[in-house]
GROMACS .gro file of N, CA and C in nm:
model
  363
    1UNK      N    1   0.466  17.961   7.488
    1UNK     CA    2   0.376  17.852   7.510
    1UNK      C    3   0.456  17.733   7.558
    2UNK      N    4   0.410  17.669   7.634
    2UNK     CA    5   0.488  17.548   7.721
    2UNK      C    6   0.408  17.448   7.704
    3UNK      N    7   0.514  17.342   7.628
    3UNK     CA    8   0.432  17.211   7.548
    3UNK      C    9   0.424  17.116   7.699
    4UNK      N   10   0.327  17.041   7.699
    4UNK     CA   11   0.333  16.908   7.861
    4UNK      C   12   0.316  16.810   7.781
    5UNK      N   13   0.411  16.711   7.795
    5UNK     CA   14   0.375  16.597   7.738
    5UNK      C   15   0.397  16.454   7.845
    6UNK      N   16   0.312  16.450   7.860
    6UNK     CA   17   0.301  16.318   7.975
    6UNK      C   18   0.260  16.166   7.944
    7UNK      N   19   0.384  16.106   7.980
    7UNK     CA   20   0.426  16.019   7.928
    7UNK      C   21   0.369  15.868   8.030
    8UNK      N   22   0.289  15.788   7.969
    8UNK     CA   23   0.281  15.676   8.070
    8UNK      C   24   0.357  15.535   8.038
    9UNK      N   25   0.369  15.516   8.171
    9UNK     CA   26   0.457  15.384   8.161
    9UNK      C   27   0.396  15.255   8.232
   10UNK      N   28   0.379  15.187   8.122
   10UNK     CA   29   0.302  15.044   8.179
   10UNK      C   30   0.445  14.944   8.185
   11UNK      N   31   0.433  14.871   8.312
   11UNK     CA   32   0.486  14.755   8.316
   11UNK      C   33   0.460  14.644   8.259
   12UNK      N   34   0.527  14.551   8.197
   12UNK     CA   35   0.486  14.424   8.130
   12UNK      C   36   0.444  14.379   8.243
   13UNK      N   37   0.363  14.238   8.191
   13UNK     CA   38   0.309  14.124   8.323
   13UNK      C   39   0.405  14.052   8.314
   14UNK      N   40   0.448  13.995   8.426
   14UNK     CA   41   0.565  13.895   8.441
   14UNK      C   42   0.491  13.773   8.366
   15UNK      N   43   0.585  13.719   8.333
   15UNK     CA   44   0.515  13.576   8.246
   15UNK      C   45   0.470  13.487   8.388
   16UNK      N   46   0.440  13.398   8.325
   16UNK     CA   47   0.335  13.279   8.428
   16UNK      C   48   0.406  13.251   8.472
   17UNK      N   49   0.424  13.202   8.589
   17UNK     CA   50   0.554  13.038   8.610
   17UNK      C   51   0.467  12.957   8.561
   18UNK      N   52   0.558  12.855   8.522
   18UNK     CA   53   0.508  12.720   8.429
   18UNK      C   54   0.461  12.629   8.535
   19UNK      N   55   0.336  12.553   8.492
   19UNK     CA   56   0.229  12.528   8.547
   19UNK      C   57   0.310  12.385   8.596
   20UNK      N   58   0.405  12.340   8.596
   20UNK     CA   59   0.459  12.214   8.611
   20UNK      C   60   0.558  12.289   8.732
   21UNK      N   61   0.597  12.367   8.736
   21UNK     CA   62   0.675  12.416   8.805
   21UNK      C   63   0.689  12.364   8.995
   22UNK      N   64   0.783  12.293   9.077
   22UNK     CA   65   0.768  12.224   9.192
   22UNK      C   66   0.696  12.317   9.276
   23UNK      N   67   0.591  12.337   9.322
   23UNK     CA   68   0.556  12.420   9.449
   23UNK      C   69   0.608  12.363   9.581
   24UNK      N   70   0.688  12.252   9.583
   24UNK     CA   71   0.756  12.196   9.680
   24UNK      C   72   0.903  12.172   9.695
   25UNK      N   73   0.914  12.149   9.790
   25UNK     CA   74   1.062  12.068   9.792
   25UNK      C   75   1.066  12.039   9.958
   26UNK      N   76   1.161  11.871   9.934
   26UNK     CA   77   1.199  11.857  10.095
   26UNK      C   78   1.240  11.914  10.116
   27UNK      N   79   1.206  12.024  10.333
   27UNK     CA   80   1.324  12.088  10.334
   27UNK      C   81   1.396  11.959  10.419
   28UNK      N   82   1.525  12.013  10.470
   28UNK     CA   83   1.645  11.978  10.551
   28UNK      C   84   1.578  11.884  10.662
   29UNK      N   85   1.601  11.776  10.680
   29UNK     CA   86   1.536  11.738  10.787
   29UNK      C   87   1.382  11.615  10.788
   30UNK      N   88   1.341  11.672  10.615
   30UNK     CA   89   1.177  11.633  10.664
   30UNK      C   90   1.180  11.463  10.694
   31UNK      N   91   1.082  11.431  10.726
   31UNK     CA   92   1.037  11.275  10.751
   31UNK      C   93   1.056  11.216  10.615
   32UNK      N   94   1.034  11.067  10.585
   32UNK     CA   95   0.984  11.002  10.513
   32UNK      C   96   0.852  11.041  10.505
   33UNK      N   97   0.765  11.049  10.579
   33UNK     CA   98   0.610  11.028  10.574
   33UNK      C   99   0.614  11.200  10.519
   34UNK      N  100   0.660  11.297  10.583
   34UNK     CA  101   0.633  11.396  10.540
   34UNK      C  102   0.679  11.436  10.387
   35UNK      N  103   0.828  11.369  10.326
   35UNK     CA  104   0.822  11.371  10.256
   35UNK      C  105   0.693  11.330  10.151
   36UNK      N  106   0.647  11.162  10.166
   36UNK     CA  107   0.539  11.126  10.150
   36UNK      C  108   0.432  11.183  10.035
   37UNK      N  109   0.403  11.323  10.190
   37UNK     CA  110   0.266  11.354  10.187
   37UNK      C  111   0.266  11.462  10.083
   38UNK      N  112   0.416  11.522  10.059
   38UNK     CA  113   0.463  11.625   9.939
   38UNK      C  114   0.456  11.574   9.789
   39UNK      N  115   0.512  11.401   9.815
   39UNK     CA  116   0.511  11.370   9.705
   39UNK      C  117   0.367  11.338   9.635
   40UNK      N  118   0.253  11.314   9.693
   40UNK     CA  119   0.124  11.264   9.710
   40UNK      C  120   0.056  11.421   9.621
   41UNK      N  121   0.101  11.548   9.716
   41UNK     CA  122   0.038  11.650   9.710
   41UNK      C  123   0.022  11.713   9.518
   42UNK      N  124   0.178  11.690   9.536
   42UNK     CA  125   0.226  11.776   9.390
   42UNK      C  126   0.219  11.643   9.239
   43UNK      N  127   0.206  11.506   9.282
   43UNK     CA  128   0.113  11.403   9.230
   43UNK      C  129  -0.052  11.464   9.181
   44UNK      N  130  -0.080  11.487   9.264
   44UNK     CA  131  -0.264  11.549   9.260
   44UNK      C  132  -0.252  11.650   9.170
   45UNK      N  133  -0.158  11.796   9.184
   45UNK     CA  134  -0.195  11.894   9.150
   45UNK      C  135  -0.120  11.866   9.009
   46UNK      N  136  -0.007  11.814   8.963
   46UNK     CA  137   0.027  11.787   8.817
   46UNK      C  138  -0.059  11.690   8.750
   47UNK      N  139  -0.133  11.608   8.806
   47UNK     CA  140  -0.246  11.524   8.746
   47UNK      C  141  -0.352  11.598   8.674
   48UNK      N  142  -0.413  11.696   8.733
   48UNK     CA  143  -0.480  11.752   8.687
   48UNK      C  144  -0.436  11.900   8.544
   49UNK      N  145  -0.317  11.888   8.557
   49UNK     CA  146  -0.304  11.946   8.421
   49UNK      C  147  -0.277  11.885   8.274
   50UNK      N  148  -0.296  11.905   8.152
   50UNK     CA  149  -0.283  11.816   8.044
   50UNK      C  150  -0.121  11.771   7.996
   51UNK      N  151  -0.108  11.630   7.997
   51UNK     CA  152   0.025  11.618   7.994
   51UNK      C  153   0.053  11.637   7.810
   52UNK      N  154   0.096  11.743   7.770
   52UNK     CA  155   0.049  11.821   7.632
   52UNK      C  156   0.211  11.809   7.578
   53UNK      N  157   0.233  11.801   7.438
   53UNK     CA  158   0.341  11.728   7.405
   53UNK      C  159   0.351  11.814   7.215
   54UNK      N  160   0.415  11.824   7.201
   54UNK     CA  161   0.488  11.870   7.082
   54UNK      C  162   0.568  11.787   6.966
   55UNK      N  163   0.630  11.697   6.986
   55UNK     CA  164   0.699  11.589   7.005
   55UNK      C  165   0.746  11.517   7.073
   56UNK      N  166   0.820  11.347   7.088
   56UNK     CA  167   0.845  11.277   7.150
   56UNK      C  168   0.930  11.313   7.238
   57UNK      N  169   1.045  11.423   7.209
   57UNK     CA  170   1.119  11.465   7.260
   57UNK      C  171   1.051  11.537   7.455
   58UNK      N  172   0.947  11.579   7.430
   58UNK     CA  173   0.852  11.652   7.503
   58UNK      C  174   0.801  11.546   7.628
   59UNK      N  175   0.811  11.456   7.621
   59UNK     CA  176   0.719  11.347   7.710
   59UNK      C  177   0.826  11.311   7.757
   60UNK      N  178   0.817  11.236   7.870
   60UNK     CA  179   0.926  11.123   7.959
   60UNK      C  180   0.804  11.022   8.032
   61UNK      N  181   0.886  10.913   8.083
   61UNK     CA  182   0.788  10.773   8.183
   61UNK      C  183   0.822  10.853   8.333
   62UNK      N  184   0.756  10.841   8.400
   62UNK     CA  185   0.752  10.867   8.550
   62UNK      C  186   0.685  10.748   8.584
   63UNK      N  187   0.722  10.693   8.717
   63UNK     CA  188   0.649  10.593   8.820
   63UNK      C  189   0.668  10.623   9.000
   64UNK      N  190   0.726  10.727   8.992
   64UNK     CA  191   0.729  10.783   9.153
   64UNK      C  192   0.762  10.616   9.244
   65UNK      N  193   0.818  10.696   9.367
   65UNK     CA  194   0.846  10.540   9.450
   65UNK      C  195   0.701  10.452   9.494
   66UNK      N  196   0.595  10.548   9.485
   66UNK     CA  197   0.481  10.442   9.522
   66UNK      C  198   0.385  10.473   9.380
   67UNK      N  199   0.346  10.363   9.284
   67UNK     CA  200   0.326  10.378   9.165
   67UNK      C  201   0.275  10.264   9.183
   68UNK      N  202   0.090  10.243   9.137
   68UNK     CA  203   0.040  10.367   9.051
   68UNK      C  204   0.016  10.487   9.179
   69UNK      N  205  -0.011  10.598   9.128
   69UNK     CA  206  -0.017  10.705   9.205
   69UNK      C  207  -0.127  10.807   9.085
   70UNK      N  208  -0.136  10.940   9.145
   70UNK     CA  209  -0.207  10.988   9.113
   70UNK      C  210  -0.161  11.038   8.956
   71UNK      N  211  -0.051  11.072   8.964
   71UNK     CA  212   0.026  11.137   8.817
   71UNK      C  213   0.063  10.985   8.695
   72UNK      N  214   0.070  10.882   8.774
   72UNK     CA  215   0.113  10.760   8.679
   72UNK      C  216  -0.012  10.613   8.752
   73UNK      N  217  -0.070  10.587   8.627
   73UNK     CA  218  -0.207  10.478   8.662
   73UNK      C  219  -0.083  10.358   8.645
   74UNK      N  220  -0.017  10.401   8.552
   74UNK     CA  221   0.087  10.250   8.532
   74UNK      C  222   0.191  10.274   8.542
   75UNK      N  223   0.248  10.167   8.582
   75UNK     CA  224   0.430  10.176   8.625
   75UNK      C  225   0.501  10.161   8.535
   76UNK      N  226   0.605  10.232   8.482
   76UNK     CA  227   0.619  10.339   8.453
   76UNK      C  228   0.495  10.447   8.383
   77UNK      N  229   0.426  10.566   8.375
   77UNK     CA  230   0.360  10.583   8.257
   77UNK      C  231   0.390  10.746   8.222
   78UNK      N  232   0.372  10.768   8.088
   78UNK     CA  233   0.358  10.886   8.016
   78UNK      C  234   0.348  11.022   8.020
   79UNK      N  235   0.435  11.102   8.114
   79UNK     CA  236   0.416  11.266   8.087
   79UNK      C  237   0.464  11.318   8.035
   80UNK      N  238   0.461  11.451   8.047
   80UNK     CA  239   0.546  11.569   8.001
   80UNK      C  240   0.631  11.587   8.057
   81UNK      N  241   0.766  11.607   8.029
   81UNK     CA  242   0.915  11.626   8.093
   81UNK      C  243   0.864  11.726   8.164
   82UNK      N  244   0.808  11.815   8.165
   82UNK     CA  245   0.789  11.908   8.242
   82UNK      C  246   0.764  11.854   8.406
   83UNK      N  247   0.626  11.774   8.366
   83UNK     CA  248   0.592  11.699   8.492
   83UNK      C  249   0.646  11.621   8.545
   84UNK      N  250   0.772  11.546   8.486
   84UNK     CA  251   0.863  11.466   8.512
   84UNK      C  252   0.958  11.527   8.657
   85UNK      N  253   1.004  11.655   8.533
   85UNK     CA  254   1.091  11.761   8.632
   85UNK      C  255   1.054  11.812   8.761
   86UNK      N  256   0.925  11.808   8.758
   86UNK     CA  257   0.873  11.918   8.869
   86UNK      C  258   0.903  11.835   8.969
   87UNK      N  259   0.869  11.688   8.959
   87UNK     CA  260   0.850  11.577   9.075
   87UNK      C  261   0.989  11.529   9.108
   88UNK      N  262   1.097  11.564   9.059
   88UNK     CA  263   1.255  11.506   9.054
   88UNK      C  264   1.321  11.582   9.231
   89UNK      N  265   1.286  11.703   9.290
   89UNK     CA  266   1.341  11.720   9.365
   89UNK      C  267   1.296  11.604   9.527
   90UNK      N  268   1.121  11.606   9.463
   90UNK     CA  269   1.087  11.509   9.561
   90UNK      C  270   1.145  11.370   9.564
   91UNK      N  271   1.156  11.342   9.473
   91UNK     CA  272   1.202  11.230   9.466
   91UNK      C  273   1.316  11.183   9.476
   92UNK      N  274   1.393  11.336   9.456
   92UNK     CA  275   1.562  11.290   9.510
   92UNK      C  276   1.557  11.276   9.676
   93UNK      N  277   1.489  11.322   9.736
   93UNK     CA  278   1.460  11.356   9.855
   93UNK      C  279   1.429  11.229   9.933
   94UNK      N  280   1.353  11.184   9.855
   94UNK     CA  281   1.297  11.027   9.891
   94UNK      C  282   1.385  10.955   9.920
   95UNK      N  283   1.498  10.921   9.778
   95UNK     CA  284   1.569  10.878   9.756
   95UNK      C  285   1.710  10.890   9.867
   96UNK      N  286   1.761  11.000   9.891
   96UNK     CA  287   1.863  11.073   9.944
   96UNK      C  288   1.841  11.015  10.131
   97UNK      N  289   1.682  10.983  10.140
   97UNK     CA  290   1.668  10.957  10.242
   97UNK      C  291   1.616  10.882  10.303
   98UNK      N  292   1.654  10.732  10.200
   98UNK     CA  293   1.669  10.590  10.172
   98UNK      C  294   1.513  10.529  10.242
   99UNK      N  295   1.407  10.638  10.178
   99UNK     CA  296   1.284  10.617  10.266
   99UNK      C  297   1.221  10.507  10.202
  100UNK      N  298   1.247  10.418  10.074
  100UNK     CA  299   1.214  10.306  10.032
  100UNK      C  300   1.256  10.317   9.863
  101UNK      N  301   1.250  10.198   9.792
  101UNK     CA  302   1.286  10.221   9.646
  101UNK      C  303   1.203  10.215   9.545
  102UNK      N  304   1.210  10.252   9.447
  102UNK     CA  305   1.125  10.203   9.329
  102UNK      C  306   1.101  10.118   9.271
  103UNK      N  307   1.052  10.049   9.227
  103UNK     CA  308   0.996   9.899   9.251
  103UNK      C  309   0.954   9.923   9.099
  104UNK      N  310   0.987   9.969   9.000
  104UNK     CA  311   0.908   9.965   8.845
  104UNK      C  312   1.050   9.999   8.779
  105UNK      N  313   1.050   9.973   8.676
  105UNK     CA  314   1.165   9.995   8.531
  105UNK      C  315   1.162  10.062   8.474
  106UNK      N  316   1.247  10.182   8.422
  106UNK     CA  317   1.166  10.287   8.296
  106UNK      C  318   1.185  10.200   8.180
  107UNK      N  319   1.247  10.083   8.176
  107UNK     CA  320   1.271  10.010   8.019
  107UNK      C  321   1.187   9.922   7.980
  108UNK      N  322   1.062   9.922   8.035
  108UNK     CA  323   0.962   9.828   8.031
  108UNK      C  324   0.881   9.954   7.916
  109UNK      N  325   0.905  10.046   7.906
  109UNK     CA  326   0.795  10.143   7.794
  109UNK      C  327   0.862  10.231   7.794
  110UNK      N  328   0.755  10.320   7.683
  110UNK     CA  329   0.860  10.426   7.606
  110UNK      C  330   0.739  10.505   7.627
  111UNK      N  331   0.758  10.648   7.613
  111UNK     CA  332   0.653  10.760   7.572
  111UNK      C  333   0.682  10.828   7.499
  112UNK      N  334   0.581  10.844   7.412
  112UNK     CA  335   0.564  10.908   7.287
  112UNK      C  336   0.459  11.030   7.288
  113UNK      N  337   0.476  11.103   7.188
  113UNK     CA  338   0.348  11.213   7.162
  113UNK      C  339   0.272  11.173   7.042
  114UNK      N  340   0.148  11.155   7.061
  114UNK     CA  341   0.041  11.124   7.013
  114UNK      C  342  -0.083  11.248   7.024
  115UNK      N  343  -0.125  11.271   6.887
  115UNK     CA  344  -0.237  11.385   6.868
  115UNK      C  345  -0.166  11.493   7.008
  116UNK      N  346  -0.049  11.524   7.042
  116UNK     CA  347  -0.013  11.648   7.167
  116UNK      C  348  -0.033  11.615   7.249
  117UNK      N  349  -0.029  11.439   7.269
  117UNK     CA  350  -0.056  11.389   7.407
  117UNK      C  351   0.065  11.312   7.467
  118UNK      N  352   0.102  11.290   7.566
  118UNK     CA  353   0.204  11.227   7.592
  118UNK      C  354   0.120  11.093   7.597
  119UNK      N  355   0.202  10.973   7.524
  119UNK     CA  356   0.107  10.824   7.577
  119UNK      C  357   0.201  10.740   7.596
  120UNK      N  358   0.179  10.615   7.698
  120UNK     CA  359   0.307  10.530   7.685
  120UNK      C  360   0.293  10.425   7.595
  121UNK      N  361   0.397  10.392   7.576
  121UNK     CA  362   0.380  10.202   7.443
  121UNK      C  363   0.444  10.106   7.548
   0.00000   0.00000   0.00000
Protein backbone atom coordinates (compact mmCIF):
# COMPACT_ATOMS: atom_id res chain seq x y z
CA UNK A 1 0.00 0.00 0.00
CA UNK A 2 1.48 3.44 -0.95
CA UNK A 3 0.72 6.20 1.61
CA UNK A 4 0.26 10.06 -0.58
CA UNK A 5 0.55 12.64 1.55
CA UNK A 6 0.22 16.04 0.04
CA UNK A 7 1.43 18.69 1.54
CA UNK A 8 0.26 22.46 1.02
CA UNK A 9 2.20 25.41 1.26
CA UNK A 10 0.75 28.80 1.88
CA UNK A 11 2.81 31.84 1.70
CA UNK A 12 2.60 34.47 4.43
CA UNK A 13 1.18 38.00 3.26
CA UNK A 14 3.93 40.37 3.17
CA UNK A 15 3.20 42.88 5.89
CA UNK A 16 1.74 46.36 4.80
CA UNK A 17 4.22 49.06 4.10
CA UNK A 18 3.55 51.60 6.68
CA UNK A 19 1.00 53.94 5.76
CA UNK A 20 3.43 56.99 6.40
CA UNK A 21 5.81 55.49 4.26
CA UNK A 22 7.33 58.39 1.29
CA UNK A 23 5.58 57.40 -2.01
CA UNK A 24 7.93 60.08 -3.25
CA UNK A 25 11.15 61.45 -3.52
CA UNK A 26 12.99 64.27 -5.57
CA UNK A 27 14.53 62.68 -8.35
CA UNK A 28 18.04 64.17 -9.65
CA UNK A 29 17.35 67.21 -11.31
CA UNK A 30 13.64 68.07 -10.32
CA UNK A 31 12.45 71.82 -10.27
CA UNK A 32 11.62 73.77 -7.29
CA UNK A 33 8.01 73.92 -8.45
CA UNK A 34 8.12 70.30 -9.19
CA UNK A 35 9.58 69.60 -6.16
CA UNK A 36 6.66 71.80 -4.82
CA UNK A 37 3.98 69.90 -6.22
CA UNK A 38 5.52 66.46 -4.41
CA UNK A 39 5.69 68.20 -1.38
CA UNK A 40 1.89 69.45 -1.63
CA UNK A 41 0.97 65.82 -2.89
CA UNK A 42 2.34 63.58 0.02
CA UNK A 43 1.05 66.74 2.48
CA UNK A 44 -2.65 65.66 1.25
CA UNK A 45 -2.20 62.00 1.37
CA UNK A 46 -0.47 61.93 5.13
CA UNK A 47 -3.23 64.40 6.21
CA UNK A 48 -5.67 62.18 5.78
CA UNK A 49 -4.35 59.46 7.96
CA UNK A 50 -4.68 59.58 11.93
CA UNK A 51 -1.67 61.14 13.40
CA UNK A 52 -2.00 58.14 16.27
CA UNK A 53 0.57 58.19 19.08
CA UNK A 54 1.52 55.81 21.91
CA UNK A 55 3.55 58.15 23.76
CA UNK A 56 5.26 61.46 23.51
CA UNK A 57 8.10 59.82 22.28
CA UNK A 58 5.78 58.90 19.07
CA UNK A 59 4.82 62.50 17.83
CA UNK A 60 7.28 65.23 16.42
CA UNK A 61 6.30 69.31 15.16
CA UNK A 62 6.47 69.50 11.36
CA UNK A 63 5.89 72.96 9.48
CA UNK A 64 7.14 72.07 5.88
CA UNK A 65 8.78 75.19 3.94
CA UNK A 66 5.28 76.54 3.07
CA UNK A 67 3.25 76.21 6.42
CA UNK A 68 0.25 76.16 7.14
CA UNK A 69 -0.15 73.41 4.61
CA UNK A 70 -2.21 70.56 4.38
CA UNK A 71 -0.37 68.13 7.05
CA UNK A 72 0.36 71.28 9.60
CA UNK A 73 -2.78 74.12 10.16
CA UNK A 74 -0.03 75.74 12.46
CA UNK A 75 3.51 76.51 12.27
CA UNK A 76 5.11 74.34 13.66
CA UNK A 77 2.21 71.60 14.44
CA UNK A 78 1.78 68.00 15.82
CA UNK A 79 2.39 64.55 14.10
CA UNK A 80 3.50 61.32 14.19
CA UNK A 81 7.28 60.82 13.66
CA UNK A 82 6.20 58.64 11.24
CA UNK A 83 4.66 61.48 9.22
CA UNK A 84 7.41 63.60 10.10
CA UNK A 85 9.78 61.00 8.40
CA UNK A 86 7.95 60.31 5.39
CA UNK A 87 8.08 64.18 4.42
CA UNK A 88 12.07 64.56 5.39
CA UNK A 89 13.34 63.37 1.93
CA UNK A 90 11.15 66.10 0.36
CA UNK A 91 12.20 68.42 2.24
CA UNK A 92 15.81 67.77 2.13
CA UNK A 93 15.30 68.20 -1.47
CA UNK A 94 13.80 71.54 -1.06
CA UNK A 95 16.31 72.40 1.03
CA UNK A 96 19.47 70.92 -0.93
CA UNK A 97 18.00 73.00 -3.67
CA UNK A 98 17.97 76.31 -1.91
CA UNK A 99 14.29 76.56 -3.41
CA UNK A 100 13.31 78.89 -0.36
CA UNK A 101 13.47 78.53 3.64
CA UNK A 102 11.42 77.88 6.47
CA UNK A 103 10.08 80.63 7.93
CA UNK A 104 8.60 78.87 11.46
CA UNK A 105 10.67 77.52 14.69
CA UNK A 106 10.28 74.05 16.04
CA UNK A 107 10.97 75.83 19.62
CA UNK A 108 7.96 77.79 19.63
CA UNK A 109 5.91 74.19 20.71
CA UNK A 110 6.22 70.90 21.73
CA UNK A 111 4.07 67.73 20.79
CA UNK A 112 2.74 65.55 22.93
CA UNK A 113 0.37 62.41 22.91
CA UNK A 114 -2.87 63.00 24.17
CA UNK A 115 -5.88 60.25 24.40
CA UNK A 116 -3.27 58.48 21.09
CA UNK A 117 -3.29 61.67 19.52
CA UNK A 118 -0.42 63.60 18.61
CA UNK A 119 -1.34 67.47 19.81
CA UNK A 120 0.85 70.47 19.93
CA UNK A 121 1.27 72.85 23.29
Amino acid sequence: MLAVAIVACQQAPEPAPSAARPTVSASPGASCEQIRQDVRREQARLAKLPQTCDSDADCDLYGGHECPNALARTCPDAVAKSSAKAMRPLEDAWEARHCGEVLWSPYLREAVCEAGVCVGR
